XYZ file of C-alpha atoms in Angstrom:
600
model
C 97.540 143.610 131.294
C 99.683 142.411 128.201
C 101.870 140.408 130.947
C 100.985 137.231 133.030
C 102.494 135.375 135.164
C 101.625 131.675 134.254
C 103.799 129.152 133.901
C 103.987 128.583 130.193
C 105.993 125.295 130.358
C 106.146 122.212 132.890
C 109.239 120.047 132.998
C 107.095 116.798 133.633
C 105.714 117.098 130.580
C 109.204 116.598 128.926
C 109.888 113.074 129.696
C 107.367 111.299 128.052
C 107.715 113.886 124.494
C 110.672 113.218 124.248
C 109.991 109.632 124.395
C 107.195 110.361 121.602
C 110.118 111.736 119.583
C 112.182 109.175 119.899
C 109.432 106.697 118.160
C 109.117 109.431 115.611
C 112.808 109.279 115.104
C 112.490 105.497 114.723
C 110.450 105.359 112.362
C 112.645 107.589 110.088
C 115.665 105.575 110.935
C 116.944 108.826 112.186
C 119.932 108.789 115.323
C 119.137 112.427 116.109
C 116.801 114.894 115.617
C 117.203 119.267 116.331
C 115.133 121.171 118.098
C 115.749 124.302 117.682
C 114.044 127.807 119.331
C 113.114 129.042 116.052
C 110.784 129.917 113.383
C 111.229 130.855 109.425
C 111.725 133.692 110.133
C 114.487 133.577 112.277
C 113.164 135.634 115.209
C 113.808 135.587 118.381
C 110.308 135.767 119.337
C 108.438 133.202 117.936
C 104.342 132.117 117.983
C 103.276 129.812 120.787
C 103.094 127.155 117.412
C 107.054 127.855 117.075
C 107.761 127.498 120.421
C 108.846 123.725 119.824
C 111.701 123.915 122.433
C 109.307 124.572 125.272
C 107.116 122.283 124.309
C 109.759 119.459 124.402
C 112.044 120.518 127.152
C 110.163 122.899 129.415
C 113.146 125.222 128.651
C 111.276 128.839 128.051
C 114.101 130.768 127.159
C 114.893 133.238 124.204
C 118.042 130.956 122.764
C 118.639 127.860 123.102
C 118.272 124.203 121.177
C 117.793 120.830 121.882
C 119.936 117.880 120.205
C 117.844 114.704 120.811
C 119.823 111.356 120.799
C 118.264 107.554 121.274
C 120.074 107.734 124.967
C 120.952 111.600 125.825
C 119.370 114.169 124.687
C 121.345 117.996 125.593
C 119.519 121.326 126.118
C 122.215 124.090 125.076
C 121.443 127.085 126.632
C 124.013 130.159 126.699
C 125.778 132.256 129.992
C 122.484 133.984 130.203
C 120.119 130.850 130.998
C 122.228 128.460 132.915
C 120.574 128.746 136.174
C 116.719 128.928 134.669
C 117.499 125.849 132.279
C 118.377 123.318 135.258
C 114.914 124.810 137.163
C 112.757 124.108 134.198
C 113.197 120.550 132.425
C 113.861 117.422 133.713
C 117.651 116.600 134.496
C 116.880 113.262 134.607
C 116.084 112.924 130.741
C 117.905 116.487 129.412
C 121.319 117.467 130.214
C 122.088 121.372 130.050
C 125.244 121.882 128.092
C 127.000 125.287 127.996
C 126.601 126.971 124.382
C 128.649 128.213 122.740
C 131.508 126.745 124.520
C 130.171 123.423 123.267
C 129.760 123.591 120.004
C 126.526 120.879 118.346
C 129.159 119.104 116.145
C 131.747 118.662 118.690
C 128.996 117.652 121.168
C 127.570 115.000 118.394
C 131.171 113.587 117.781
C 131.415 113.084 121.370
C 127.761 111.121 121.843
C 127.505 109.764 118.399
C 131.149 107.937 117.745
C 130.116 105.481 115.558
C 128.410 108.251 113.115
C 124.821 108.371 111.757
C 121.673 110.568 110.746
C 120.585 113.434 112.413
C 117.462 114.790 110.924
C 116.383 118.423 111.067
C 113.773 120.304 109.575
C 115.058 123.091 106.954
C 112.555 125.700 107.521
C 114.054 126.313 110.975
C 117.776 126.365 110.085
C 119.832 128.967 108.104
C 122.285 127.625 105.725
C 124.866 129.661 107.642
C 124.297 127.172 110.541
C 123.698 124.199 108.910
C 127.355 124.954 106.995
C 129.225 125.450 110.260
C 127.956 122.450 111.707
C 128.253 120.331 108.755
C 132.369 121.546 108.399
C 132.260 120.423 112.350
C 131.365 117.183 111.347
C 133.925 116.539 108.459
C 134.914 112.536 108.432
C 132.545 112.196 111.350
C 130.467 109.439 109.647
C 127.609 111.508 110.782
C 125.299 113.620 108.962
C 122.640 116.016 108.747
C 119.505 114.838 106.923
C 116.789 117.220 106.006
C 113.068 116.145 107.028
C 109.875 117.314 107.746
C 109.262 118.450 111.593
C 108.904 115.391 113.819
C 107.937 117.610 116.696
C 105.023 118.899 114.592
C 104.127 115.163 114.204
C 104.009 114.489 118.092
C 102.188 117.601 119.187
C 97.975 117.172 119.229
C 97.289 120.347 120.277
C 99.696 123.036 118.102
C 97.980 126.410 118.023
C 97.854 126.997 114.667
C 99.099 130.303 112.691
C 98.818 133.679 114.179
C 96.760 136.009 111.615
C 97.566 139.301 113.406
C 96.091 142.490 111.597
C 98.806 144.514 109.373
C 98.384 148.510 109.900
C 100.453 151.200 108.187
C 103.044 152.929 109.374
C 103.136 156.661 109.156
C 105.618 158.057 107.140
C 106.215 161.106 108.932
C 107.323 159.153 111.594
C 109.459 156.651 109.107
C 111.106 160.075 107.248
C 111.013 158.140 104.029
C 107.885 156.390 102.087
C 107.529 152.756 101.281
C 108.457 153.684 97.464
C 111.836 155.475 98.402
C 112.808 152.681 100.022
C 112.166 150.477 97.533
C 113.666 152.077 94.607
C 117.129 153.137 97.278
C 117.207 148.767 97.499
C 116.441 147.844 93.557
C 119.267 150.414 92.334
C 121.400 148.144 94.950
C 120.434 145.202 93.561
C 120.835 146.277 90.002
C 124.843 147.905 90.773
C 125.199 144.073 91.920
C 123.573 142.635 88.968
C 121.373 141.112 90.866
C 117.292 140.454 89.524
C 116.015 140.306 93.335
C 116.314 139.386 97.024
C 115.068 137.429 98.988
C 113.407 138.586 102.758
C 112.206 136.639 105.293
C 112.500 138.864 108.393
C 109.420 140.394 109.726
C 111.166 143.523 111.065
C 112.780 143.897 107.288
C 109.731 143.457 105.761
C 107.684 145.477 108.492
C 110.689 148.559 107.718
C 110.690 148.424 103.868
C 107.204 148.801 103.239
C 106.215 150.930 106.260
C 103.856 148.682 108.175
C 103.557 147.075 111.066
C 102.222 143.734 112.229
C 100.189 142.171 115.395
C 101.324 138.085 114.823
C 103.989 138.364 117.729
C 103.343 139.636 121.100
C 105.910 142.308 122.085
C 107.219 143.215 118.884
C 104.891 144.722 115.798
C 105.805 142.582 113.011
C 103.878 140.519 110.654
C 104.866 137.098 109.506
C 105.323 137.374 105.606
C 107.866 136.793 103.081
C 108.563 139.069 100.568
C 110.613 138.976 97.126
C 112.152 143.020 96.305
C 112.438 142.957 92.446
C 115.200 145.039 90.678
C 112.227 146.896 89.200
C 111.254 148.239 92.710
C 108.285 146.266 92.907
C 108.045 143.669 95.931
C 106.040 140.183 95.674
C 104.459 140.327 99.137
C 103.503 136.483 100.146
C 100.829 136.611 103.256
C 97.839 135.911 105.060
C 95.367 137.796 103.325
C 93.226 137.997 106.401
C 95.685 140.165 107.623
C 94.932 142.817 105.079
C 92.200 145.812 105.271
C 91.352 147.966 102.617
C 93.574 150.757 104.137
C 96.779 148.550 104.395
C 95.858 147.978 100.626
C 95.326 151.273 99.645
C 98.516 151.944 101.350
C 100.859 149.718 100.053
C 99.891 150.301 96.138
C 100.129 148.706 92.524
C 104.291 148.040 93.311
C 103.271 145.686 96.113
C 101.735 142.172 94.388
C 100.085 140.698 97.407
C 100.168 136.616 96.925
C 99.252 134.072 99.494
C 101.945 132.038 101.427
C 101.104 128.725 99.010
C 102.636 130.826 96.383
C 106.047 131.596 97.662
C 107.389 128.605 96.793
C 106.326 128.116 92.803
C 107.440 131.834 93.159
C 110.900 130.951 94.069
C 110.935 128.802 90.879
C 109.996 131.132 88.306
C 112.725 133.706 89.335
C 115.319 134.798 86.733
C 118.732 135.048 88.647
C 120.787 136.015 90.129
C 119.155 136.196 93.296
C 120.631 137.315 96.589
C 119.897 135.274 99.585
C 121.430 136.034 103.204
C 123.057 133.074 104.419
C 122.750 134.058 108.165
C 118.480 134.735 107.864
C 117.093 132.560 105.426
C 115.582 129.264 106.113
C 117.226 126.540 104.352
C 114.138 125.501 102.684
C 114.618 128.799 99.905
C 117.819 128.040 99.236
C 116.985 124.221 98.309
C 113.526 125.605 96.394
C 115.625 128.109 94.248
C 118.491 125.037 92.993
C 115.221 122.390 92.344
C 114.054 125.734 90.068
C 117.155 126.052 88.572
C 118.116 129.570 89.683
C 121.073 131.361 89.797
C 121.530 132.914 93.383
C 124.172 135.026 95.201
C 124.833 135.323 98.709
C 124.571 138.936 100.384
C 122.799 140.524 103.420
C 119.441 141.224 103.655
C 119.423 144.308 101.530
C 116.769 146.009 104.645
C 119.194 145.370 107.446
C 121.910 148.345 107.764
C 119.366 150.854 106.392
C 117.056 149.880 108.901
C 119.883 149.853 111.527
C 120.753 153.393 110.564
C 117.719 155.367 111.756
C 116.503 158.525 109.671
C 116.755 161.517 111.295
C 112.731 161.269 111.691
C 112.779 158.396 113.572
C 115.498 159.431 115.817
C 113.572 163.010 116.803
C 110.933 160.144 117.383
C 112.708 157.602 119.544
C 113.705 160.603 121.620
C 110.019 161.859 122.463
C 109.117 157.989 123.248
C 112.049 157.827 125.853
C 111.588 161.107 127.061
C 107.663 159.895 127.994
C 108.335 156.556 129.376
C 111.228 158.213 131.363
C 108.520 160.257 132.670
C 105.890 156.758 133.475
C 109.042 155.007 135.014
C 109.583 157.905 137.517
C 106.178 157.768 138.280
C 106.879 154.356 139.010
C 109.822 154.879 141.150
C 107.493 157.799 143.099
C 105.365 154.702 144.379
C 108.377 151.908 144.625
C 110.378 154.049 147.180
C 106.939 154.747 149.086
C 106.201 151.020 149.580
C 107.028 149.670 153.328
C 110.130 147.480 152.837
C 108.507 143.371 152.686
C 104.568 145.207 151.828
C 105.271 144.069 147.854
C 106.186 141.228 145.337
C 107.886 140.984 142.327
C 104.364 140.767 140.146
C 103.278 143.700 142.102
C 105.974 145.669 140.703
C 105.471 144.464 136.885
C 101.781 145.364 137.372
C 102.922 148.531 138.588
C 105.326 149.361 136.275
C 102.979 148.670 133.636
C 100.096 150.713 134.678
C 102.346 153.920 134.668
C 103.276 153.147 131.053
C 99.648 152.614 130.471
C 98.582 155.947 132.235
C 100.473 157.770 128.962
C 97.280 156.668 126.845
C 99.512 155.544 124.052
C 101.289 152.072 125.097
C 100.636 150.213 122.397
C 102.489 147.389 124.044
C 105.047 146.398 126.105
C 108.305 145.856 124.272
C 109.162 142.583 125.976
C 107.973 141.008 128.965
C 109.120 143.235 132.375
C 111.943 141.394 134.316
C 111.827 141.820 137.607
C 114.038 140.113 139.934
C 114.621 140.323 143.680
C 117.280 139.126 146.023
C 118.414 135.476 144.397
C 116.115 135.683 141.142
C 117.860 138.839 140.058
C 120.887 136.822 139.512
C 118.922 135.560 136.359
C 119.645 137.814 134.146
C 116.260 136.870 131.711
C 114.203 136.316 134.878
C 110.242 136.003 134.104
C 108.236 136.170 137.443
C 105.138 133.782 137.428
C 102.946 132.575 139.834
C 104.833 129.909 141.068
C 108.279 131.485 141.268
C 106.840 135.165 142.960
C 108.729 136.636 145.456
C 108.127 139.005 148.395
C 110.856 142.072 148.258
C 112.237 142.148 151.830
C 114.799 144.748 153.366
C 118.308 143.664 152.150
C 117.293 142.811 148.455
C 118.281 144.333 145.426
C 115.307 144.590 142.732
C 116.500 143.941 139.393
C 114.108 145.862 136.626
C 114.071 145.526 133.182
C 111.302 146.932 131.027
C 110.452 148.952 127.795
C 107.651 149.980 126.093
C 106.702 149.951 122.137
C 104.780 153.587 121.340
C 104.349 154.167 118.077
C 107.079 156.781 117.494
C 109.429 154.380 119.433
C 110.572 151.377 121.545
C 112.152 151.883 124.820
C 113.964 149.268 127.406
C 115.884 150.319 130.435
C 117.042 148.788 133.141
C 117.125 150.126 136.810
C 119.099 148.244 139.748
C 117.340 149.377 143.457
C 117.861 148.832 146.819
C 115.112 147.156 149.412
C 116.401 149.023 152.553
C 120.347 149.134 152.985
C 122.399 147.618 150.870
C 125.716 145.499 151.479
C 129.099 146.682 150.684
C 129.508 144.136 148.796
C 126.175 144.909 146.588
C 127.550 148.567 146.573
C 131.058 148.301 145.405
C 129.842 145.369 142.699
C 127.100 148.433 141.614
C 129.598 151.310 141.252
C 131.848 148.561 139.336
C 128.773 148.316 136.979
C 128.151 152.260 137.102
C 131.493 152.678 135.965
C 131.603 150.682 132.923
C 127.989 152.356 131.783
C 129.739 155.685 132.314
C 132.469 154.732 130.025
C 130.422 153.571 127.535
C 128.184 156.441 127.778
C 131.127 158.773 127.375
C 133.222 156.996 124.917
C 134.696 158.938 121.522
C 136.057 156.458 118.616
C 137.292 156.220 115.067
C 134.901 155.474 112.854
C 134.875 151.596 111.350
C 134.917 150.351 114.759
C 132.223 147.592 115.729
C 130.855 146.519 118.408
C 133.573 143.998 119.902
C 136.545 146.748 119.606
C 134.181 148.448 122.699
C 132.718 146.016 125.116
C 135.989 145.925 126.954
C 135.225 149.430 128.029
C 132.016 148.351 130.240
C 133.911 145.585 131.462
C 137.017 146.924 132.526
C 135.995 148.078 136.013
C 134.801 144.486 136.505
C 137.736 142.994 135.465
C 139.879 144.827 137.734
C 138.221 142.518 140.589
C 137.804 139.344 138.912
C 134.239 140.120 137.828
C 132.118 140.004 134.710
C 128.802 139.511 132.967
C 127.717 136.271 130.733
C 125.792 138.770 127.929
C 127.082 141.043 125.459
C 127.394 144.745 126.710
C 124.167 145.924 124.365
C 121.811 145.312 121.284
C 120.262 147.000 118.794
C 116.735 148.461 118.917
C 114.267 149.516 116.446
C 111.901 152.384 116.222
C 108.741 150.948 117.239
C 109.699 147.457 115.947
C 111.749 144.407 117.805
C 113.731 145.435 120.949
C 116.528 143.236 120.013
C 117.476 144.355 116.343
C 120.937 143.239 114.704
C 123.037 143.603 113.052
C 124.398 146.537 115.352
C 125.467 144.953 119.048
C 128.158 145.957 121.873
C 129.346 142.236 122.029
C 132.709 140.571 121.558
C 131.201 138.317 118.717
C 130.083 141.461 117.080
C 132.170 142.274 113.940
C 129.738 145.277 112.027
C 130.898 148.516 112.227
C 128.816 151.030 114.288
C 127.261 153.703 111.830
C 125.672 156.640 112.942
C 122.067 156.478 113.327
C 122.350 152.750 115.010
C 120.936 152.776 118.433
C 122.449 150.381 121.085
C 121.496 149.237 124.450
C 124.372 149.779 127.143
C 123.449 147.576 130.132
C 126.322 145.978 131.540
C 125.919 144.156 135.055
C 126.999 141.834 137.637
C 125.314 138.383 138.777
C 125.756 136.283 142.026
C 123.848 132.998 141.776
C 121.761 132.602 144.857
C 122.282 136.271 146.135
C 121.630 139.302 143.854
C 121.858 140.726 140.628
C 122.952 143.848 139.002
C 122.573 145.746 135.749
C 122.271 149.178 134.625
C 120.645 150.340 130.615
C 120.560 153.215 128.942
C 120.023 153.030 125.275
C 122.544 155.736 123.113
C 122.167 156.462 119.483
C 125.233 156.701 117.457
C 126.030 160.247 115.948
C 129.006 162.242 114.117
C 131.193 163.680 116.929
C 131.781 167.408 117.095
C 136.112 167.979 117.092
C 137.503 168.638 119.964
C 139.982 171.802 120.739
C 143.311 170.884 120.124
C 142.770 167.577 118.878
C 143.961 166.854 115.559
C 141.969 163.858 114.491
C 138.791 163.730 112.190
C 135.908 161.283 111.608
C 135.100 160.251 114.785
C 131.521 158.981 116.383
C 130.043 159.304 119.655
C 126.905 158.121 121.527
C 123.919 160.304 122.635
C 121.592 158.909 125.412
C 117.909 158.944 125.194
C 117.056 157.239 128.418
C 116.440 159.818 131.393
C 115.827 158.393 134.448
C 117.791 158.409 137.882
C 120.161 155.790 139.139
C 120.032 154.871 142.573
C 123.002 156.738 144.430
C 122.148 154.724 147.155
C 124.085 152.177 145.728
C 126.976 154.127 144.926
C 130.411 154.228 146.409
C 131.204 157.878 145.706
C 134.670 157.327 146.489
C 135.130 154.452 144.056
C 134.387 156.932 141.271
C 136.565 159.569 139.387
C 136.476 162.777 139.230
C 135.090 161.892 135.463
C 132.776 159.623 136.027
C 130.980 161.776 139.113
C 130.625 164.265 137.166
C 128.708 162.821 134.221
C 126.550 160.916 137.065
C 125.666 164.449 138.145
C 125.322 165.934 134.787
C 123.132 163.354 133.780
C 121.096 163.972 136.660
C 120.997 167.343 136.187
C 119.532 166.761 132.757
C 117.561 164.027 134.153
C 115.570 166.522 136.512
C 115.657 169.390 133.109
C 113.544 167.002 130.920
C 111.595 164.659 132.616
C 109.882 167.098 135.398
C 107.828 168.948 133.717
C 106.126 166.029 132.570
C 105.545 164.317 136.179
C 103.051 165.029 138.793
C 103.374 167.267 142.498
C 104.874 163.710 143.815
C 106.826 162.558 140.607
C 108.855 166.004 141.087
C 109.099 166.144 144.565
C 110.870 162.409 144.576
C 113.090 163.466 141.002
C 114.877 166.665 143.371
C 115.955 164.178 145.919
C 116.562 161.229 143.317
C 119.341 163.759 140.992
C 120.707 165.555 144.310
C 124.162 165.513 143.477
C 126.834 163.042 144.525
């Protein structure tokens, strides 16, 4: 299986590291140190030798940091992680503070009065974030020193490097080779008189140069940095154990392949400008580039809205990959519903849900690790089952499931809310509440220039209505067999960048009672051009097509809650549910998609 279920952190281990740091902090003359979850590359996803925070805290979460004090040391964690955070490390030596309500400087103004130094390493901060804290901490008396990693000091035992193998990518599948890509970003860089960028992403450098890497479980990117010339040509710095003769071959005379030692002297010899992205790259460039002397210019990583805004090959893609995992998830949902009510457990179900996926003979890998959560742990809403924290489903529950796959011609996620026997009222009416804000979002028509926080109110209207609402953003962007989570694109209230067609989304609002249930709903949509309407008299505006086709539970639906609307896209979507996927499922598949789609 590419999941398991051990526990990959232990909060007794986080007491006497932290103690460890504090000597290491001691002998730098340093009054705080941060920890953050991240590597330099920014991702969310980082090596088991980048996962620092765990290792410290026992915290095993996909955001968070640590801010380590000689008496108090805080674990911020956001909406999405304050129940797991207070399970997981010691609350006798870490205190959970809620991010991003607390902010790190107002938090160190508060616990550091008297001022002081607060190291941090520079490969693992942006100079977007160390900015914002720094302007928090104007006329504090305290400030941020740059250092090497003290964690790295105090842990024996650091796996070292991943040196996953690099494979092409297939440009019939991309729509556009390596070299159009290339020469579409230097002509950019040249209208902005600009000698090169800077990238330090793995999915950027993974999408400009049409490969794909194996160095991060879950999400097919390679660790490398990468300098795109004004020429065309890109300075490639990695591993070269990573490299066949075909990746070679493929990548060409306009790719200089250099080792990772070299991308610093690199950074010295460049003749400005050169464009850096505040909000990606580590710290560390920034500071190389001024010791060379060289002129550089802040601007987005030139990869990231192209990327965002899928080619019309990727998209025909993305829509066979959901269409076939639709197809393993039914499967999946043939078995669930056939289970006696209290015969399973929440493993059971990931293993299950997995070997469906598996059955289509091309899961390359799961997209990120399967979330299921029953009864109380579906109130996490980044639950990860293990051994310890298993749980039997028993009549009553409500099974929260979220899973994707990555297939070569795309990566899927979806999310499915289902009943273990009857369900509540309560459970049913918070559901439809849920149902309802998916359908709006699903449905919605808007000017174009609108980003993502102009329509998150839509899914959370409904909720609203009964004092209700959800501690994540409404959706995220996704990648064509790359990371699950891809920005800039996001349904979010934070989220400023205009949706462009091409950009696919995740829609997955929900609903989450700690100690009783959880609820969410996902379907990922792909922005497009909408058609005018008859007797409307106003151009330019987008819509959202779905790609995810699979049933949601009527069970859990309060018919009468719904509009006339809303019950009729539930049905239509049905309808088209049943059109698509059943041809593709077994005797039993088909038999249980008829009753799943009867109409409401």
């Amino acid at each position: 299986m590419f999941q398991t279920f051990t526990e990959t952190a232990s909060p007794d281990q986080g007491p006497p590291r932290l103690a460890q740091l504090r000597a290491a902090m001691a002998s730098e003359r340093l009054d705080g140190y941060l920890v953050p979850r991240a590597d330099a590359h920014q991702g969310e996803y980082v090596a088991p030798g980048d996962e620092r925070l765990a290792w410290l805290t026992g915290f095993t979460g996909s955001a968070g940091f640590c801010i380590v004090l000689n008496d108090l040391a805080g674990v911020f964690v956001d909406g999405r992680y304050r129940v797991q955070v207070k399970a997981q490390v010691d609350t006798n030596h870490f205190t959970p503070v809620n991010w991003p309500e607390m902010k790190p400087a107002d938090w160190l103004r508060a616990n550091l009065p008297d001022g002081g130094g607060v190291g941090f390493d520079p490969w693992l901060y942006t100079p977007e974030q160390i900015d914002a804290m720094e302007a928090g901490l104007k006329d504090s008396g305290i400030s941020l020193i740059p250092c090497t990693n003290l964690v790295d000091r105090i842990w024996p035992d650091r796996p070292d490097p991943p040196k996953g193998a690099i494979r092409p990518y297939p440009e019939a599948l991309a729509g556009l080779t390596h070299a159009q890509k290339r020469a579409t970003l230097a002509a950019e860089l040249t209208a902005s008189a600009q000698a090169a960028a800077v990238i330090t992403l793995p999915d950027s450098i993974a999408w400009l140069l049409n490969i794909r890497g194996s160095d991060i479980p879950r999400n097919p990117v390679p660790h490398a940095f990468a300098i795109l010339h004004a020429t065309g040509k890109v300075t490639l710095f990695v591993d070269p154990d990573k490299l066949d003769d075909h990746v070679r071959t493929h990548l060409g005379g306009d790719v200089v392949l250099r080792p990772p030692s070299a991308f610093g002297p690199a950074l010295h010899s460049l003749g400005g400008p050169v464009r850096l992205d505040h909000k990606s790259v580590p710290l560390w460039v920034m500071h190389e580039l001024d010791q060379g002397g060289v002129i550089r210019h802040w601007g987005d990583d030139p990869c990231i809205l192209p990327k965002a805004c899928k080619t019309p090959a990727e998209i025909d893609a993305t829509r066979e990959a959901h269409l076939r995992d639709g197809a393993a998830v039914c499967e999946f949902l043939t078995w669930f519903d056939d289970q006696p009510h209290g015969s399973i457990t929440e493993i059971d179900v990931v293993r299950k849900l997995e070997d469906c996926r598996r059955a289509t003979g091309v899961l390359l890998d799961i997209s990120f690790d399967t979330i299921a959560g029953s009864g109380p742990n579906g109130a996490l809403a980044h639950y990860r089952v293990s051994t310890s924290s298993n749980r039997r489903l028993t009549s009553g529950d409500l099974l929260v499931l979220d899973g994707g796959g990555q297939y070569l011609d795309g990566t899927t996620d979806i999310t499915r809310t289902l009943p273990v026997g009857p369900p509540g009222d309560a459970e049913r009416t918070a559901f439809t509440r849920v149902l309802q804000g998916m359908i709006a979002m699903s449905r919605v028509r808007w000017p174009a220039g609108l980003a993502g926080r102009d329509l998150d109110v839509l899914a959370r209207y409904p909720l609203w209505l009964a004092d209700q609402d959800y501690a994540h953003g409404t959706g995220h962007g996704v990648g064509v067999n790359l990371c699950v989570h891809e920005g800039p694109q996001r349904l979010a209230r934070i989220s400023e960048v205009p949706l462009r067609p091409g950009m696919i989304l995740s829609n997955e609002p929900g609903y989450y009672r700690e100690g009783a249930f959880g609820i969410r709903i996902e379907n990922l949509l792909v922005v497009h051009d909408a058609a005018p309407l008859p007797g409307g008299d106003m151009a330019g505006k987008l819509c959202f097509e779905t790609l995810n086709f699979v049933p949601i539970n009527t069970r859990l639906v309060m018919s009468d809650m719904l509009t006339e609307d809303e019950r009729r896209w539930l049905n239509e979507y049905h309808a088209t549910c049943r059109a698509k996927i059943a041809p593709r499922l077994g005797d039993a598949g088909r038999l249980w998609l008829e009753k799943a789609t009867a109409p409401v």
